[in-house]
Amino acid sequence: MFLDSLVGDGDWLARYARDREGNPIPWDLVEEKIRAVHPYSVFQLRGMISIPFFEKALYELPEDGVTPDAVLALADRIDVEIFGGPAARPIMSVPHILADESSAYYHGYVLAKMSVFQTRDHFLSKYGYLTDNPAVGKDLSEFYWRPGNSEGFLDLVEQLTGKPLTADAWVSDMRRPTEAVVKSEETRFNDGAKKGPAISPGSEVDMGMNVKMVHGDETISDSAVDGSFAAASNKFKAWVRKVYFGGQN
């Protein structure tokens, strides 16, 4: 999720969000998205926390109180408590609640999102930028990826950021005035546009691994067989265009 967050940053968009001719995304589109999304970002948070709040209340019901009507009424009550009224996404439409193998873990998404913002805040305070920063990759490898499951999630976050996991960074981000977000992202965007992509479109990159693109039983491309990752990627692109777009670019 941390890596997913990078693709919304102004500098990443300026460097890598490009059309088929290689032209970067216009700043106007980035600004439009910020103004359309940021003022309402709290609704994403409410949508996420409503599920664990509902599940907690559900599993606290006495056994003889678990009836269809009671469960639906409980979902409505949580909606009102979290959103102030019916939510755009009804709680009972979330599939995790309805399957035993995915019940009572939705809070993991909330904790993960908290860690994303805390990790971003840590790196921005320490290094000043994220996109194409080798120091960020080094720290992620050392503190998050190398320990793996030998360390607890909360311990990993604290060891990297130096702080226990909290929602402070997430809440702070939501509280930022939209104009301040636009200004800071425009600065990032302009900086990214000046630097350009560290890896230009179509150029070769050595990831130190063999990559296969597979569809069911069909191997579409294989970097070892095709000679490089770029060649395998281009072969996969051609396959997608042929299968889904009639061969059109």
XYZ file of C-alpha atoms in Angstrom, residues 51-59 71 91-92 94-109:
28
model
C -16.706 -2.216 8.900
C -14.643 -3.103 12.004
C -17.012 -1.053 14.170
C -19.911 -3.055 12.755
C -18.117 -6.378 13.213
C -17.205 -5.532 16.804
C -20.828 -4.716 17.589
C -22.036 -7.805 15.725
C -19.832 -10.221 17.657
C -28.088 -7.522 11.926
C -22.098 -2.032 5.183
C -23.735 -5.326 4.260
C -18.901 -5.543 1.828
C -18.122 -9.201 1.012
C -15.572 -9.638 3.808
C -18.364 -9.664 6.369
C -20.248 -12.451 4.629
C -17.435 -15.013 4.355
C -15.947 -16.817 7.333
C -12.398 -16.765 5.932
C -12.408 -12.970 5.648
C -14.499 -11.950 8.630
C -13.076 -9.901 11.502
C -9.948 -8.747 9.726
C -11.108 -5.647 7.855
C -9.465 -3.555 10.568
C -6.190 -4.722 9.036
C -6.827 -2.394 6.100
